[in-house]
PDB file of C-alpha atoms in Angstrom:
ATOM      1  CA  UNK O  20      -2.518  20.928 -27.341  1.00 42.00           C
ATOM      2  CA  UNK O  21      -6.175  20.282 -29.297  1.00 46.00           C
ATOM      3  CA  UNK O  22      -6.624  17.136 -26.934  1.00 45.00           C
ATOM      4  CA  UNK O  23      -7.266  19.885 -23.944  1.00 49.00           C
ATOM      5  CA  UNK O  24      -9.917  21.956 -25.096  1.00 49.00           C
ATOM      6  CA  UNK O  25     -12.021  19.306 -26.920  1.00 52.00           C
ATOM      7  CA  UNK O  26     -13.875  17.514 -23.555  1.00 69.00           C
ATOM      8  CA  UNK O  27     -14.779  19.083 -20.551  1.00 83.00           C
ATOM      9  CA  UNK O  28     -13.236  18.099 -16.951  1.00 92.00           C
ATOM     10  CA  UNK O  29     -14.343  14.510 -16.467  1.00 94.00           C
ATOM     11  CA  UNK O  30     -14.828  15.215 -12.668  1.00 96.00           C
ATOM     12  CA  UNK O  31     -14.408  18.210  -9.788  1.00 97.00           C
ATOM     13  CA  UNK O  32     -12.644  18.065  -6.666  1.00 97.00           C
ATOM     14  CA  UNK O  33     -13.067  20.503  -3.828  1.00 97.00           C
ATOM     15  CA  UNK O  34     -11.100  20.444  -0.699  1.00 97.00           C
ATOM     16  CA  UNK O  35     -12.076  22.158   2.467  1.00 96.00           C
ATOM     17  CA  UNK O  36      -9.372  23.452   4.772  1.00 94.00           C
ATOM     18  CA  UNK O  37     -10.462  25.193   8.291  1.00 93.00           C
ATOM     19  CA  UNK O  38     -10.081  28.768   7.939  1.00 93.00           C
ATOM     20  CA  UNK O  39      -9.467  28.675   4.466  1.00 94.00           C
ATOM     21  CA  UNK O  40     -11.451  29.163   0.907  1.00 96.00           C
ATOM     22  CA  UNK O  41     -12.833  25.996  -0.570  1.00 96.00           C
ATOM     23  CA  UNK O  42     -10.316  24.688  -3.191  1.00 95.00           C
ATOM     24  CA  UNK O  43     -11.732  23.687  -6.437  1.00 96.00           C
ATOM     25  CA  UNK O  44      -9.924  21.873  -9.620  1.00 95.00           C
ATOM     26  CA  UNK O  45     -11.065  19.951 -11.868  1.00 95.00           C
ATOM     27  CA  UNK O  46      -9.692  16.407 -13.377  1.00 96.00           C
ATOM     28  CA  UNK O  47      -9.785  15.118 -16.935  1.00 95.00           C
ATOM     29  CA  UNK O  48      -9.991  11.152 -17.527  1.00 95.00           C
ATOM     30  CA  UNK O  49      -7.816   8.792 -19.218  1.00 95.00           C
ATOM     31  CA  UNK O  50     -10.175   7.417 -22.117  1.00 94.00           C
ATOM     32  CA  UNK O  51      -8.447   3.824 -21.642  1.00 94.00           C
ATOM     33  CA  UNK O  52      -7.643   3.424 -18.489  1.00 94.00           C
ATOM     34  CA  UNK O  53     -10.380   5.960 -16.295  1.00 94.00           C
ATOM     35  CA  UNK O  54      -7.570   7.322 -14.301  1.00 95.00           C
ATOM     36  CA  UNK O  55      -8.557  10.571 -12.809  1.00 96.00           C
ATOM     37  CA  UNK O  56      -5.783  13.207 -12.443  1.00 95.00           C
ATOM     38  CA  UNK O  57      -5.769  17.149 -11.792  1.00 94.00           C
ATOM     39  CA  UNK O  58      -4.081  18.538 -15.115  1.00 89.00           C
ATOM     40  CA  UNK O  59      -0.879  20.908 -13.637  1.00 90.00           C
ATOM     41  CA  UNK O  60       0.614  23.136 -16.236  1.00 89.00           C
ATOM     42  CA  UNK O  61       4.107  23.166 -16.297  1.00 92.00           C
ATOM     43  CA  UNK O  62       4.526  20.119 -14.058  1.00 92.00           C
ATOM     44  CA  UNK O  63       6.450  17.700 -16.501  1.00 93.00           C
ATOM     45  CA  UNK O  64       4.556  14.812 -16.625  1.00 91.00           C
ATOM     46  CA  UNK O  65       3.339  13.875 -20.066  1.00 91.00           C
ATOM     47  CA  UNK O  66       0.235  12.489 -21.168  1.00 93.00           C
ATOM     48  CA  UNK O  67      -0.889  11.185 -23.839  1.00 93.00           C
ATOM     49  CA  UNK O  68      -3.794  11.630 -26.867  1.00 93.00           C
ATOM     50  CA  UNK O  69      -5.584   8.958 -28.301  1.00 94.00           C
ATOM     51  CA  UNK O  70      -6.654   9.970 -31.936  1.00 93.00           C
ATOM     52  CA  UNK O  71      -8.772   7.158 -32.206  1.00 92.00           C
ATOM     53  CA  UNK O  72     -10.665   7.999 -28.813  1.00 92.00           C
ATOM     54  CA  UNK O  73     -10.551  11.958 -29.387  1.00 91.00           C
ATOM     55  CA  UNK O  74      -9.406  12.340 -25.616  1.00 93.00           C
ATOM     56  CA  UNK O  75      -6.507  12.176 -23.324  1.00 93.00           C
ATOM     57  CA  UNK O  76      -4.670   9.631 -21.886  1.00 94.00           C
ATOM     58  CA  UNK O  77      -2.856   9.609 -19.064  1.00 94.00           C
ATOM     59  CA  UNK O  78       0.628   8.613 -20.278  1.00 92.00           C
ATOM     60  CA  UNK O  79       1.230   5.640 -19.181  1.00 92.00           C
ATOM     61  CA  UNK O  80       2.461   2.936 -21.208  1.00 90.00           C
ATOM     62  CA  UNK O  81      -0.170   0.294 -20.874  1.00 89.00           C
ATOM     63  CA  UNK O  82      -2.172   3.041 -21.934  1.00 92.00           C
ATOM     64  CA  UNK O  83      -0.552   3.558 -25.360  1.00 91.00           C
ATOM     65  CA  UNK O  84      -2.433   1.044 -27.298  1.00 91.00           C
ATOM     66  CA  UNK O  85      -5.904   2.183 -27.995  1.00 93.00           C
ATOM     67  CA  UNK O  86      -8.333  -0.328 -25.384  1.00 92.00           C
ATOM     68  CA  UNK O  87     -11.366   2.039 -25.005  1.00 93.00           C
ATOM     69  CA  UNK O  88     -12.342   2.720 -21.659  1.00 93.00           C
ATOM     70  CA  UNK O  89     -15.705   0.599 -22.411  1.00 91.00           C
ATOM     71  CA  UNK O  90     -14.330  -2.068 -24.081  1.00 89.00           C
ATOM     72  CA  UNK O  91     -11.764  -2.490 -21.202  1.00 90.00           C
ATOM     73  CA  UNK O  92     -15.184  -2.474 -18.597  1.00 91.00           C
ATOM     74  CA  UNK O  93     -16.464  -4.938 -21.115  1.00 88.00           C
ATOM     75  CA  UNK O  94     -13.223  -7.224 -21.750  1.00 87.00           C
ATOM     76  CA  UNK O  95     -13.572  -7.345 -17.217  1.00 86.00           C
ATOM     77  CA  UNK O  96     -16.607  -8.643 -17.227  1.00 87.00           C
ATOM     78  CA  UNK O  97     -15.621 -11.638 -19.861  1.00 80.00           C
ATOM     79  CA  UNK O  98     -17.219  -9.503 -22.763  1.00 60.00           C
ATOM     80  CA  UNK O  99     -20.433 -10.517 -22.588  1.00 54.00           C
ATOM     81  CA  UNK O 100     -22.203  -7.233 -23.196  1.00 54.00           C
ATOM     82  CA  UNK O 101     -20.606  -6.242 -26.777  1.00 54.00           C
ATOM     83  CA  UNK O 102     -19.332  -7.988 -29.336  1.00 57.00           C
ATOM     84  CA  UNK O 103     -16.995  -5.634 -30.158  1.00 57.00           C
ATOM     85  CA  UNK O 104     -14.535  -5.094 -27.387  1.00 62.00           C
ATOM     86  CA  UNK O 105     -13.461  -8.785 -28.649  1.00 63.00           C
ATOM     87  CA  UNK O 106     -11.240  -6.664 -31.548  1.00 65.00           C
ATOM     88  CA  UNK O 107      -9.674  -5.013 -28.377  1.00 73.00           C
ATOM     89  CA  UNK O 108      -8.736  -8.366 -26.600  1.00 71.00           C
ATOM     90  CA  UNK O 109      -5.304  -8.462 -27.737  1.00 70.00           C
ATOM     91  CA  UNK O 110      -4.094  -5.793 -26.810  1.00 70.00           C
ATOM     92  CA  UNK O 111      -5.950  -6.132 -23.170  1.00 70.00           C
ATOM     93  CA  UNK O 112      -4.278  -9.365 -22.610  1.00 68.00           C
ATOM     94  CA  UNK O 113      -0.904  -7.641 -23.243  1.00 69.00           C
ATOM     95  CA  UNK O 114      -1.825  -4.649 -20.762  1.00 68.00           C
ATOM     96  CA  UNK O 115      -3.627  -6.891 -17.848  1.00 65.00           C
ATOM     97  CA  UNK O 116      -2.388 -10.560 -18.348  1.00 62.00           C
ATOM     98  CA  UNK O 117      -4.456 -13.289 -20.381  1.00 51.00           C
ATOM     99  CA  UNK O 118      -5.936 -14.635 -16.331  1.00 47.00           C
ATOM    100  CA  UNK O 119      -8.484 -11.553 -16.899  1.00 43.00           C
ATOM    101  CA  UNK O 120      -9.783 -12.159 -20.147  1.00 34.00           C
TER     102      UNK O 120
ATOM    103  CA  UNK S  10     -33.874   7.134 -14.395  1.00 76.00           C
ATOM    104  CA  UNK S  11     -30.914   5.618 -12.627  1.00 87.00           C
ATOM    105  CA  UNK S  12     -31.016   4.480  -8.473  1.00 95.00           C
ATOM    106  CA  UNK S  13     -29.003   6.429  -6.695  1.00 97.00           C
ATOM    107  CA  UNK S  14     -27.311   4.906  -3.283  1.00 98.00           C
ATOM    108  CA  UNK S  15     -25.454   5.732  -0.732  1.00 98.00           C
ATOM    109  CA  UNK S  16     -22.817   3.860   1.701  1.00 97.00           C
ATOM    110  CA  UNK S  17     -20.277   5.267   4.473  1.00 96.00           C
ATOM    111  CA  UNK S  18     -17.431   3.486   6.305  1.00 95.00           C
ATOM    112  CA  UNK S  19     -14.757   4.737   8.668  1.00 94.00           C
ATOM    113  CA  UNK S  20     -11.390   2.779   9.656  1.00 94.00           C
ATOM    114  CA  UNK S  21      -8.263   3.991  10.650  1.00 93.00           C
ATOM    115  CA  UNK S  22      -5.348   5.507   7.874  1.00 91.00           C
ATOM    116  CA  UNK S  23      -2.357   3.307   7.908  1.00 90.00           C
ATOM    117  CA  UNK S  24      -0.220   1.420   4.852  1.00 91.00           C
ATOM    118  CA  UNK S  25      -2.031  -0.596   2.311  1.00 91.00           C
ATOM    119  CA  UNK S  26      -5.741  -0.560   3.821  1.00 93.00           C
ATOM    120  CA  UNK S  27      -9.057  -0.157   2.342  1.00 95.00           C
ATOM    121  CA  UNK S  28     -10.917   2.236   3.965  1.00 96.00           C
ATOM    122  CA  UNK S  29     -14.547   1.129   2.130  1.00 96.00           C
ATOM    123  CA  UNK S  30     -14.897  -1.116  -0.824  1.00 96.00           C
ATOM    124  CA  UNK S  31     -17.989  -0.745  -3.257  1.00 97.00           C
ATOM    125  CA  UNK S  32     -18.887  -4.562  -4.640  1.00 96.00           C
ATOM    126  CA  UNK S  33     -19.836  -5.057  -7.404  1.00 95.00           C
ATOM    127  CA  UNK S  34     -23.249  -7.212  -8.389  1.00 94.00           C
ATOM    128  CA  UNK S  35     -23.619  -9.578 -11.253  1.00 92.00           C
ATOM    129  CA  UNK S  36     -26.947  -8.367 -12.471  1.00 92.00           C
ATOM    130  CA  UNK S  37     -25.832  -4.799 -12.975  1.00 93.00           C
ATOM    131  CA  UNK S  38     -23.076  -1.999 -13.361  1.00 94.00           C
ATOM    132  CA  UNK S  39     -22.716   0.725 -10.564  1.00 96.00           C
ATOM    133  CA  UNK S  40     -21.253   4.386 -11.693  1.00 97.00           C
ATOM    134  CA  UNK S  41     -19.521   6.082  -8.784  1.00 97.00           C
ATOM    135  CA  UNK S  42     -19.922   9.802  -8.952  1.00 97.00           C
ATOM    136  CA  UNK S  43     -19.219  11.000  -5.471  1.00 98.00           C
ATOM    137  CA  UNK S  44     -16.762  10.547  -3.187  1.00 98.00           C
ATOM    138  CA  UNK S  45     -15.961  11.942   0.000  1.00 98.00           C
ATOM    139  CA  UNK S  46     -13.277  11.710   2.535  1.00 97.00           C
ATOM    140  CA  UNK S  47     -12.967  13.633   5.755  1.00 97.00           C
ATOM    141  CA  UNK S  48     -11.888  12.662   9.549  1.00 96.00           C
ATOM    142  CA  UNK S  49     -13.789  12.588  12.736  1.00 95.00           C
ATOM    143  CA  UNK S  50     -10.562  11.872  14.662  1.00 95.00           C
ATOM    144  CA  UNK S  51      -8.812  14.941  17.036  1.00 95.00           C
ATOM    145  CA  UNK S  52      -7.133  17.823  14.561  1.00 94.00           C
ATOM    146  CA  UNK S  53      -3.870  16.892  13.487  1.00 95.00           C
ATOM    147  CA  UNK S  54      -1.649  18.008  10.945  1.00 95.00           C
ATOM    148  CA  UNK S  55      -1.209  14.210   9.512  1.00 96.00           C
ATOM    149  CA  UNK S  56      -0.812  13.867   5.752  1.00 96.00           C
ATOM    150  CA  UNK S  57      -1.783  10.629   4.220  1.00 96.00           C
ATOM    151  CA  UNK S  58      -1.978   9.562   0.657  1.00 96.00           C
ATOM    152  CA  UNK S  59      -4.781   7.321  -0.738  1.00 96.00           C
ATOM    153  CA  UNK S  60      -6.070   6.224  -4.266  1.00 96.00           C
ATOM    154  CA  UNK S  61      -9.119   4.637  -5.614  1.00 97.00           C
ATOM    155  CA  UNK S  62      -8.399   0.907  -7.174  1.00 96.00           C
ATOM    156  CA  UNK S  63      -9.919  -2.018  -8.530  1.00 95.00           C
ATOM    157  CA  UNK S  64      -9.846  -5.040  -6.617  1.00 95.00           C
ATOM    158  CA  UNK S  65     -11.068  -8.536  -7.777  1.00 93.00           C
ATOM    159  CA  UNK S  66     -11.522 -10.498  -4.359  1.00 94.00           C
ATOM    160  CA  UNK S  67     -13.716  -8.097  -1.678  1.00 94.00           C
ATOM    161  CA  UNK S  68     -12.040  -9.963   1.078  1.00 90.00           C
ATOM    162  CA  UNK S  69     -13.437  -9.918   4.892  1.00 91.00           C
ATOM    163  CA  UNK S  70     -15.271  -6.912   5.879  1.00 79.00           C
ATOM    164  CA  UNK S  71     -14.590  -5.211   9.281  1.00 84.00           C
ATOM    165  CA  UNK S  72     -18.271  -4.105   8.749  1.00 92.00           C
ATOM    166  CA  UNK S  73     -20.804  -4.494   5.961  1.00 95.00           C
ATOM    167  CA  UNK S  74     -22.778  -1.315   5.992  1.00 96.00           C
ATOM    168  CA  UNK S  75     -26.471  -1.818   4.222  1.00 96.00           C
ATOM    169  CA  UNK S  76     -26.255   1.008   1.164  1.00 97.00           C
ATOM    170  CA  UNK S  77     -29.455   3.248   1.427  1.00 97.00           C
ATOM    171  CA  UNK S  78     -31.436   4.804  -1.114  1.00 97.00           C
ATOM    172  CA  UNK S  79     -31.156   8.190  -1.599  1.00 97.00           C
ATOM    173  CA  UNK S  80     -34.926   8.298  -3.322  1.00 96.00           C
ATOM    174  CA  UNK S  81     -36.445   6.050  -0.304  1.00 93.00           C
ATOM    175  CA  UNK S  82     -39.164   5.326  -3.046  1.00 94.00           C
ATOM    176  CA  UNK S  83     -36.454   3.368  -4.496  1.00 95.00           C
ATOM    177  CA  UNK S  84     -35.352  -0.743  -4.036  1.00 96.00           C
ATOM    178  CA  UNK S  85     -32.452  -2.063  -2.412  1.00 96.00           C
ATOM    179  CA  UNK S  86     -29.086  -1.762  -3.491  1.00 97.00           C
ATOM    180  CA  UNK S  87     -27.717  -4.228  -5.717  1.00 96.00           C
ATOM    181  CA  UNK S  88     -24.053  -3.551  -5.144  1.00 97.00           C
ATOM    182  CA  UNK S  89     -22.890  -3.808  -2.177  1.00 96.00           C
ATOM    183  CA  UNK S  90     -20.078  -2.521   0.942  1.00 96.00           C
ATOM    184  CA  UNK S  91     -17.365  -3.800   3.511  1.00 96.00           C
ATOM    185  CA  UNK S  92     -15.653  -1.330   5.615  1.00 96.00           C
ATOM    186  CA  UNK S  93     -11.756  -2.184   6.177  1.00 94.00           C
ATOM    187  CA  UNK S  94     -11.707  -5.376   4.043  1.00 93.00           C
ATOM    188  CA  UNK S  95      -9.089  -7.394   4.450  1.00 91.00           C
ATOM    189  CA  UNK S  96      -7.549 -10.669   2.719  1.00 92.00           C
ATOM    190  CA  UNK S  97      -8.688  -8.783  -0.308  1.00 93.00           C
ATOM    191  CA  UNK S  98      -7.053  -8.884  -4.192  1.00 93.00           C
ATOM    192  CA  UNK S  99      -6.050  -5.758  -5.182  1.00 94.00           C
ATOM    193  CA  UNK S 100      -5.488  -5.331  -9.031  1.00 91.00           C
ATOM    194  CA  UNK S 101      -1.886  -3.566  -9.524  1.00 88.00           C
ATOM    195  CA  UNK S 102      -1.632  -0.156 -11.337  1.00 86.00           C
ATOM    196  CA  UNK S 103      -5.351  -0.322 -11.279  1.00 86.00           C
ATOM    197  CA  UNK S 104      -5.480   3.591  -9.459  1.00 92.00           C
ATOM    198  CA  UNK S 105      -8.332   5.618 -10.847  1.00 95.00           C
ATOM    199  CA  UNK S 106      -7.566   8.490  -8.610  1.00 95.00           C
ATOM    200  CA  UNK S 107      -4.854   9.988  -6.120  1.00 95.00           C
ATOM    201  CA  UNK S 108      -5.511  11.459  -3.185  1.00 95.00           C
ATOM    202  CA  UNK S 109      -2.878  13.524  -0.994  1.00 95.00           C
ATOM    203  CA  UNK S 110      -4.849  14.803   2.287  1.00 95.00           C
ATOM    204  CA  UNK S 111      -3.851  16.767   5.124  1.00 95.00           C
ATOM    205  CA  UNK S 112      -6.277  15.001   8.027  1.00 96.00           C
ATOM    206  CA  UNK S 113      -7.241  18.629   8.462  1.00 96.00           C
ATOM    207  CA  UNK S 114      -9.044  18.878   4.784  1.00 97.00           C
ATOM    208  CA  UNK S 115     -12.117  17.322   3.941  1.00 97.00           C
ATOM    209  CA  UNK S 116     -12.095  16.006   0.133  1.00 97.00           C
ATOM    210  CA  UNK S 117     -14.860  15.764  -2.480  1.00 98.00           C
ATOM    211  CA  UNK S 118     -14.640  14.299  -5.844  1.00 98.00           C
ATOM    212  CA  UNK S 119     -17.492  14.095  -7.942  1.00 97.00           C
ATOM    213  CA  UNK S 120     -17.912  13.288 -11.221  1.00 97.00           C
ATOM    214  CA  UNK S 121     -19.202  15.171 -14.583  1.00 95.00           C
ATOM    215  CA  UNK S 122     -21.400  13.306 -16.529  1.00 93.00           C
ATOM    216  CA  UNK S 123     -19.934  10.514 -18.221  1.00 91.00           C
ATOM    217  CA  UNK S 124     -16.920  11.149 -16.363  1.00 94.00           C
ATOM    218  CA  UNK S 125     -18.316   8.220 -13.383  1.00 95.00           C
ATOM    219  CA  UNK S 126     -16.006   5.541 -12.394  1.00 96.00           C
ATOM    220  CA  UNK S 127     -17.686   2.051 -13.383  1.00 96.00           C
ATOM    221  CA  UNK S 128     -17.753  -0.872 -11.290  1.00 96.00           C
ATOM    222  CA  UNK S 129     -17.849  -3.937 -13.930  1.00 94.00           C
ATOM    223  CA  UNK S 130     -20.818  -6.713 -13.660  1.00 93.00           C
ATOM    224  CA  UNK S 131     -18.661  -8.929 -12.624  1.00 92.00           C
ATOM    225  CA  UNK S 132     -19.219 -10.823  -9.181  1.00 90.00           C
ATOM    226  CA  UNK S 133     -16.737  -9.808  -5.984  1.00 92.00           C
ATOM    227  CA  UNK S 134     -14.810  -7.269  -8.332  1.00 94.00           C
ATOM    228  CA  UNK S 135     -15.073  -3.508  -6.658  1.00 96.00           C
ATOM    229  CA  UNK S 136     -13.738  -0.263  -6.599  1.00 97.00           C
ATOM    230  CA  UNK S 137     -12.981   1.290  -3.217  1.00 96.00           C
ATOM    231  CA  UNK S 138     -10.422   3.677  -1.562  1.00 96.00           C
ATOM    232  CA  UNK S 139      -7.480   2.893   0.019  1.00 95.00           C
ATOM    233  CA  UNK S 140      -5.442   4.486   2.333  1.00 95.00           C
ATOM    234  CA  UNK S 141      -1.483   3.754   0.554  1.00 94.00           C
ATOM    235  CA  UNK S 142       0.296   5.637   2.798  1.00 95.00           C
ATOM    236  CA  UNK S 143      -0.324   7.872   6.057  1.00 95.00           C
ATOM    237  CA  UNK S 144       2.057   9.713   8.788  1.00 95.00           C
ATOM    238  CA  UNK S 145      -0.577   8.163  11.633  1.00 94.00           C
ATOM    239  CA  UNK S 146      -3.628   6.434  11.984  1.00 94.00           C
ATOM    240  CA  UNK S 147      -6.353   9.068  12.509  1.00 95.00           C
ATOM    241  CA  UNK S 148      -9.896   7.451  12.096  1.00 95.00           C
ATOM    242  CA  UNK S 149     -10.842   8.070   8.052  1.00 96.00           C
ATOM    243  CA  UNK S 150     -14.716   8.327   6.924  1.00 97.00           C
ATOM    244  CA  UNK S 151     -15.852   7.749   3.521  1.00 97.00           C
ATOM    245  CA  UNK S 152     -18.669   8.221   1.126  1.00 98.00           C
ATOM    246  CA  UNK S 153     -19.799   6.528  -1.928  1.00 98.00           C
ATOM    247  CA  UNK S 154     -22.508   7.649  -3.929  1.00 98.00           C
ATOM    248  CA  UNK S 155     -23.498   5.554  -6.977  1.00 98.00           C
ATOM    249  CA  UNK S 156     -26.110   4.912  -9.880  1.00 97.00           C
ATOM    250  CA  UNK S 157     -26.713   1.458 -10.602  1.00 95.00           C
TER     251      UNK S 157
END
């Protein structure tokens, strides 16, 4: 869908086998959780797309509600960069248990 | 312009270990770009699966390597390494990568911009690969490269 072609690969992996071609792929990003994962067409797993975040998610279900990626970083670290990952704090508590917040 | 550091660490594969941990520092975020995972051990067709997590307790290092500069021009590292940490508090479903590897393969990740995996300011919290599952226990070396 749309959610694939609007952002580049979030990373590249290569793997080097002995007597082989260098394998290269590339791996999106979940934009709330920053799970990496190589995207396999056809494979069955589903993802997910945050239309709030414009971006992918990875499908899990902690991932459903929308924590951004930076306010979860910021909600870790007690929220004391930004104000505004406080609106996301709900929500966080739900996904990682109210001892991280 | 960001500092750019490296770090290194080797420890054997096995069930639930950490290979190398990158610790966080309370003054400052660090954004891992690059990682790399190879084995220095005899070929052997071993497979062994590992994943990149967050961890809130570093635990007791095996080894604490000092992280070097990759601009020598360039201070000390703020964040900080152990090598095969153990007694160490992993947070669950916390994977930010999977990684299935034939001991054979060497593996590189590295990140696109924006795309780095952030280690929070938050004191003894890191990010660091573990091995989750392997059919031995060749030796495993690791690199970290991160901006702080």
């Amino acid at each position: 869908m749309f959610g694939h072609k609007n952002k580049g690969p979030a990373g590249f992996i290569q793997i080097f086998r002995p007597g082989e071609a260098p394998e290269e792929l590339e791996t999106l990003r979940c934009v709330h959780c920053g799970l990496h994962w190589v995207r396999v067409p056809g494979s069955g797993r589903k993802r997910g797309f945050c239309m709030r975040c414009n971006g992918v998610t990875c499908g899990a279900e902690a991932c459903d509600p929308c924590v951004p990626y930076e306010a979860r970083i910021e909600l870790m670290e007690g929220a004391k960069k930004g104000q505004p990952a406080r609106k996301y704090a709900e929500e966080f508590q739900k996904i990682e248990g109210p001892e991280r917040c | 312009m960001a500092r750019k550091y490296a770090v290194e660490g080797q420890t054997a594969a096995g069930t639930n270990l950490t290979i190398l941990e990158l610790i966080a520092a309370a003054t400052t975020r660090g954004w891992l770009y690059d990682i790399l995972i190879g084995s220095d051990a005899t070929p052997a067709d071993v497979a062994s699966e590992f994943n990149i997590i967050r961890g809130t307790v570093s635990g007791t290092g095996a080894s604490s390597p000092t992280p070097r500069a990759l601009d020598p021009g360039n201070p000390a590292a703020l964040l900080s390494a152990k090598v095969g940490a153990t007694a160490n508090t992993k947070t669950a479903n916390s994977a930010l990568l999977n990684i299935a590897l034939n001991q054979r393969a060497t593996f590189r990740w590295v990140a696109a911009p924006g795309g780095e995996i952030v280690v929070p300011i938050t004191s003894d919290n890191w990010v660091g690969l573990e091995s989750i599952a392997s059919g031995g226990t060749p030796n495993i070396n690791a690199t970290f490269h991160w901006e702080e």
